[in-house]
Short mmCIF file of C-alpha atoms and ligand atoms in Angstrom, two decimals:
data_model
loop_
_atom_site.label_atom_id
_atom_site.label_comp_id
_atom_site.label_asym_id
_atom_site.label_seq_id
_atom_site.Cartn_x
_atom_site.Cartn_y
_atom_site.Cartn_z
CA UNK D 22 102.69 94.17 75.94
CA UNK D 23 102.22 95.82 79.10
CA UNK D 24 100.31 94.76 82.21
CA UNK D 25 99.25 95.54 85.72
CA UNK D 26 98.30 92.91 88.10
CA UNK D 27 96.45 94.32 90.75
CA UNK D 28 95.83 92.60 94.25
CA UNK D 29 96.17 93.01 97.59
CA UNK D 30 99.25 91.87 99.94
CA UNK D 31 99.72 88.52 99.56
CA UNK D 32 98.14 87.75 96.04
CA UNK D 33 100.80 86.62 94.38
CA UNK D 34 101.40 89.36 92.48
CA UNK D 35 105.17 88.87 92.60
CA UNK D 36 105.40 85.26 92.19
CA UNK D 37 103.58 85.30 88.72
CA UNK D 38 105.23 88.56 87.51
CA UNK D 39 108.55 86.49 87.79
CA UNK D 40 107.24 83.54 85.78
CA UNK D 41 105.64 85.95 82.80
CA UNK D 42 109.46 87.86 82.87
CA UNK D 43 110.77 84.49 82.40
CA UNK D 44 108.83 83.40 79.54
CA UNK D 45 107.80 86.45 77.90
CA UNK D 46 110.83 88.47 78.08
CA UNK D 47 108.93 91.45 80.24
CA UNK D 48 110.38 93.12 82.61
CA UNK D 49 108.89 93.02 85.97
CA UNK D 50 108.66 96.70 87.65
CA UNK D 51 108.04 95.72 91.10
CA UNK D 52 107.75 99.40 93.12
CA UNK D 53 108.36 97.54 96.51
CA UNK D 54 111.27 95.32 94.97
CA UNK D 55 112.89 99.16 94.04
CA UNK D 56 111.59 100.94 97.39
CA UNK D 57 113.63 98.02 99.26
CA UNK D 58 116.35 98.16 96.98
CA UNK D 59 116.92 101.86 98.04
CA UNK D 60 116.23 101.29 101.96
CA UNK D 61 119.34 98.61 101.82
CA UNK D 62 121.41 100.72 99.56
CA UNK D 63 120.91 102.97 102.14
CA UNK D 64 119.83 106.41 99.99
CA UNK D 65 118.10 109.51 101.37
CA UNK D 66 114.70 108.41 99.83
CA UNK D 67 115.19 104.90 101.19
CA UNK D 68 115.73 105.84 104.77
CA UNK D 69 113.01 108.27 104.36
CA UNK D 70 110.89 105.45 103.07
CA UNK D 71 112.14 103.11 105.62
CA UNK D 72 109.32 103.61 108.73
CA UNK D 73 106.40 103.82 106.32
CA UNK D 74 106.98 100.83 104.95
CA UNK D 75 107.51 98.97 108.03
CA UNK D 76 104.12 100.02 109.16
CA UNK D 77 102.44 98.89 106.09
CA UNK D 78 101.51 102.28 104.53
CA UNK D 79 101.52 103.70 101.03
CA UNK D 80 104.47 105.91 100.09
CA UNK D 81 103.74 109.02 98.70
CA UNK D 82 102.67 108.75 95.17
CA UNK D 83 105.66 111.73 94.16
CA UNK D 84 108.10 109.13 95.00
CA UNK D 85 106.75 105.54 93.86
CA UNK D 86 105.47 107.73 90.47
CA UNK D 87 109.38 108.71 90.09
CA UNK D 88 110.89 105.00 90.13
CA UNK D 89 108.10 104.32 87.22
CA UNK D 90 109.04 107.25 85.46
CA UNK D 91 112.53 106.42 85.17
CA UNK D 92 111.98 103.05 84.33
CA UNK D 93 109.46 103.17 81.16
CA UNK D 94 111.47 106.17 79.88
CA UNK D 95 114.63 103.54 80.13
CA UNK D 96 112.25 100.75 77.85
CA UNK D 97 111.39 97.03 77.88
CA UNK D 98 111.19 95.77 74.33
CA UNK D 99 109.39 92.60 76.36
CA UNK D 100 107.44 95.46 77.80
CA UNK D 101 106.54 95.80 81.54
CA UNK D 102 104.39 93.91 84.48
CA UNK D 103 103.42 96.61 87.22
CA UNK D 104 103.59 94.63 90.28
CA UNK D 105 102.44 97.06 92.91
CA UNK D 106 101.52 100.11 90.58
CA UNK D 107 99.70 101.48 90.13
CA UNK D 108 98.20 101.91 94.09
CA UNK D 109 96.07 104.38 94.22
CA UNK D 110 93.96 106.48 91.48
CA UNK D 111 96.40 109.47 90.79
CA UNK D 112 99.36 106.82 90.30
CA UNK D 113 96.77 104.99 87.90
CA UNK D 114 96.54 108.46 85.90
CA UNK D 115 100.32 109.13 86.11
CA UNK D 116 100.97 105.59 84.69
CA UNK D 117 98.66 106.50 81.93
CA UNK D 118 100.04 109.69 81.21
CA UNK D 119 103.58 108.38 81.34
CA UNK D 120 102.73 105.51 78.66
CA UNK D 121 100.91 107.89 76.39
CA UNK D 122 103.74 110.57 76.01
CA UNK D 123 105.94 107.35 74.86
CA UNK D 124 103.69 106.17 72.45
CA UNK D 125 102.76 103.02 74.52
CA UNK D 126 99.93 101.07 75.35
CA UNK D 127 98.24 99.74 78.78
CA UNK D 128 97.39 96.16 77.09
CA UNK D 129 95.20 94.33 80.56
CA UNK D 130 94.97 95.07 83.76
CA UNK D 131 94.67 91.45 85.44
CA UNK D 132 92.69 91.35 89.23
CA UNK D 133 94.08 88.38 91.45
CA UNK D 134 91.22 87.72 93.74
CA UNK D 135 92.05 85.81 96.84
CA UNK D 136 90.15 85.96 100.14
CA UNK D 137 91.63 87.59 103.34
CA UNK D 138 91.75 84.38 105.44
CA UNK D 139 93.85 83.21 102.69
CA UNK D 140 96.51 86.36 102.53
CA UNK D 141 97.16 86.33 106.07
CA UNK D 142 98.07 82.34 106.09
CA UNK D 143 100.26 82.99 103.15
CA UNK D 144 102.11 86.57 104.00
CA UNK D 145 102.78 84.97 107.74
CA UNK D 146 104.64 81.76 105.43
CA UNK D 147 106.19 84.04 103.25
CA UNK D 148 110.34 83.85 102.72
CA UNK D 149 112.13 85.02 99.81
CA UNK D 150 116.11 83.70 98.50
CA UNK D 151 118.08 86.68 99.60
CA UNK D 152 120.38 86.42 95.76
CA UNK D 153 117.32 86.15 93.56
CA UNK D 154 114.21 87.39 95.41
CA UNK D 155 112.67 83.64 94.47
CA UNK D 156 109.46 83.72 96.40
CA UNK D 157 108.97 80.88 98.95
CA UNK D 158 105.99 79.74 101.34
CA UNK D 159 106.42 76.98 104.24
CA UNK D 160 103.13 75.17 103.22
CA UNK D 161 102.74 75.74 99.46
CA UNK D 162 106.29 75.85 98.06
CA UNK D 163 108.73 74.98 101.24
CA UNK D 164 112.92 75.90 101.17
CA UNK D 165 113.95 72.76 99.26
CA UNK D 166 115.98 70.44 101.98
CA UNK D 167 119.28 70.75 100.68
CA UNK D 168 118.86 74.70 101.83
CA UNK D 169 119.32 76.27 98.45
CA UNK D 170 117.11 78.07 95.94
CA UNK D 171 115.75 76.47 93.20
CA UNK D 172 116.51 79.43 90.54
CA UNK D 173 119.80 80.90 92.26
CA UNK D 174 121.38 78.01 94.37
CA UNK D 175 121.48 80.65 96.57
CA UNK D 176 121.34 79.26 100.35
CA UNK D 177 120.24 82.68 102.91
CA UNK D 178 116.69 83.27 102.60
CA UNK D 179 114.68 86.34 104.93
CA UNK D 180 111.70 87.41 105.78
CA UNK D 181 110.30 90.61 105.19
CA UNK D 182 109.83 93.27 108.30
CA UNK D 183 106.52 94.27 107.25
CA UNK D 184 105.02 90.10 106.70
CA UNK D 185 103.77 90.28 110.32
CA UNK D 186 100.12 90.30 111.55
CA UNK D 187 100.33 94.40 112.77
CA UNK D 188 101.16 95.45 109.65
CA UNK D 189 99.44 93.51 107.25
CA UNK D 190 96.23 94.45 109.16
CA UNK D 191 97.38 97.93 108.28
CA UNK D 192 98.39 96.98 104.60
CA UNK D 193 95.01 95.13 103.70
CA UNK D 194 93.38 98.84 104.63
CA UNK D 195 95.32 100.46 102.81
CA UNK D 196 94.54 98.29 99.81
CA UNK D 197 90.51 98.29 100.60
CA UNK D 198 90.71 102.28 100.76
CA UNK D 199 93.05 103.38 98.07
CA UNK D 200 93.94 100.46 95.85
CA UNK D 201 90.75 99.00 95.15
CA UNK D 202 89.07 101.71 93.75
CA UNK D 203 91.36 101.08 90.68
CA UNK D 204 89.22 97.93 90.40
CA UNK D 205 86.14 99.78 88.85
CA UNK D 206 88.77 102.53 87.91
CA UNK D 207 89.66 99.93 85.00
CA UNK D 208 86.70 98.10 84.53
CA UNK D 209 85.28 101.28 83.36
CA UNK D 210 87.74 101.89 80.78
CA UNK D 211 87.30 98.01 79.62
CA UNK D 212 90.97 96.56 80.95
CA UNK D 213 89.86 94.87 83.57
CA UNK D 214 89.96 90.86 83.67
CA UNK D 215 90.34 88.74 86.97
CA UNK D 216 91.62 85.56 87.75
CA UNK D 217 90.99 83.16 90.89
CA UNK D 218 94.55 83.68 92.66
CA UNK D 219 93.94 81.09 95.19
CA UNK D 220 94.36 78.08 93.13
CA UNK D 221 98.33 76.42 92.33
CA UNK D 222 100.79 78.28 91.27
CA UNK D 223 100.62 76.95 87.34
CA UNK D 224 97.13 76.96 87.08
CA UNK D 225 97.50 80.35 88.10
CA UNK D 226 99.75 80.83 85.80
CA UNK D 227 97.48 79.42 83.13
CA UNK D 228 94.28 81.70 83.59
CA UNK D 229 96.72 84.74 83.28
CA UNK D 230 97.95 83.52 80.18
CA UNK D 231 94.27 82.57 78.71
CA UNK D 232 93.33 86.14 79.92
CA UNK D 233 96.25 87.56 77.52
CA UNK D 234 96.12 85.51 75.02
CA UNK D 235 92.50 85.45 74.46
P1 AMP Z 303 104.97 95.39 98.16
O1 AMP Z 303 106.30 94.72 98.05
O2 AMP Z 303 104.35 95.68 96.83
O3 AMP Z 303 104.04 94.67 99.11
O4 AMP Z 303 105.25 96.83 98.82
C1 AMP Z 303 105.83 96.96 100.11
C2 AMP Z 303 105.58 98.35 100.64
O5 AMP Z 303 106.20 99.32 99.79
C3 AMP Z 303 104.12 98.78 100.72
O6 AMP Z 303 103.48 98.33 101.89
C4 AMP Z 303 104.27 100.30 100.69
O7 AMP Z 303 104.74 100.80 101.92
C5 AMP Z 303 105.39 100.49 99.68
N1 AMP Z 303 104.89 100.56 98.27
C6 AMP Z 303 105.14 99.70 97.27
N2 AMP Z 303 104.54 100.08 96.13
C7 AMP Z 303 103.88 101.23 96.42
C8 AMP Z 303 103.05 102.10 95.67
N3 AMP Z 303 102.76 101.87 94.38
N4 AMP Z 303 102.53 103.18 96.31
C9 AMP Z 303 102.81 103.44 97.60
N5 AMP Z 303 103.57 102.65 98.38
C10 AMP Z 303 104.11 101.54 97.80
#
């Protein structure tokens, strides 16, 4: 099965791909998880990257279309959750194209709907384990006491340089402008299906699995 969950900054997007890797066996493609990835392992395209980022734009489709690329033609027999892909309408085409020519299938494309208040509380709380990339929040889902991660053990957790106020102003336009045309994008071609992504974590969780499961 393959999926896209589609939301702006903040949604949870991440959090929930992890859980559905964990018990479905798909493999999360996360295009800002692999965009960081290359910024610390210091590459050409990752330094290039680097400043865009930081100021909450979209990188070029060329590039983000690439790291997809590589990874369907690579395989998930779990199959994959886009987490951040597609972004903007010639990224959702690409993605099609690019599952077509290897005889896959776009299964649902699940909206998390949150409201902006809401996104800007959480992205300011937002840490992640540095090991694992566990997602953390100071209100909903604190750094346990003892300092270490609940799925790692690891103990050094960071924030990201683009969770401030500046540039998630910038990255919530970005969404409204090029990302959210996708909504009607797939509601037209009948794969769309939302959920409420304010509520916990689990019953989260649980509408994204009725929505798959039917
Ligand atoms: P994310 O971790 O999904 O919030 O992405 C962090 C940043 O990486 C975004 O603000 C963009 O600068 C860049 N990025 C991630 N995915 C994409 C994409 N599909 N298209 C363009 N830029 C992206």
């Amino acid at each position: 099965m393959n999926i896209i969950l589609l939301g702006p900054p903040g949604a949870g997007k991440g959090t929930q791909a992890r859980i559905l890797e964990e018990e479905r066996g798909m493999k999360q493609l996360s295009t800002g998880d692999m965009l960081r990835a290359a910024r610390t392992s210091g590459t050409e395209m990752g330094q290039k990257v680097a400043a865009i980022m930081d100021a909450g734009e979209l990188v070029t489709d060329e590039i983000v279309i690439g790291l997809i690329r590589e990874q369907i033609q690579i395989g998930s027999e779990g199959g994959f959750i886009f987490d951040g892909f597609p972004r903007t309408l010639p990224q959702a085409d690409a993605l099609g194209d690019l599952l077509h020519e290897t005889g896959q299938n776009l299964d649902a494309v699940i909206e998390m709907r949150v409201n902006d208040d809401a996104l800007v509380e959480r992205i300011t709380a937002r840490s992640t384990c540095g090991t694992c990339g566990e997602v953390y929040n100071d209100i909903t889902k604190p750094i346990p006491e003892d300092g270490k991660c609940t799925t790692c053990g690891g103990t050094e957790f960071k924030r990201r340089a683009d969770d401030n106020a500046d540039s998630l102003k910038t990255r919530l336009m970005e969404y409204y402008k090029k990302t959210s045309p996708l909504i009607g994008y797939y509601y037209a071609k009948g794969q769309l299906t939302f959920v409420n992504g304010l509520g916990e974590i689990d019953t989260v969780k649980g509408d994204i699995a009725a929505a798959l499961d039917g």
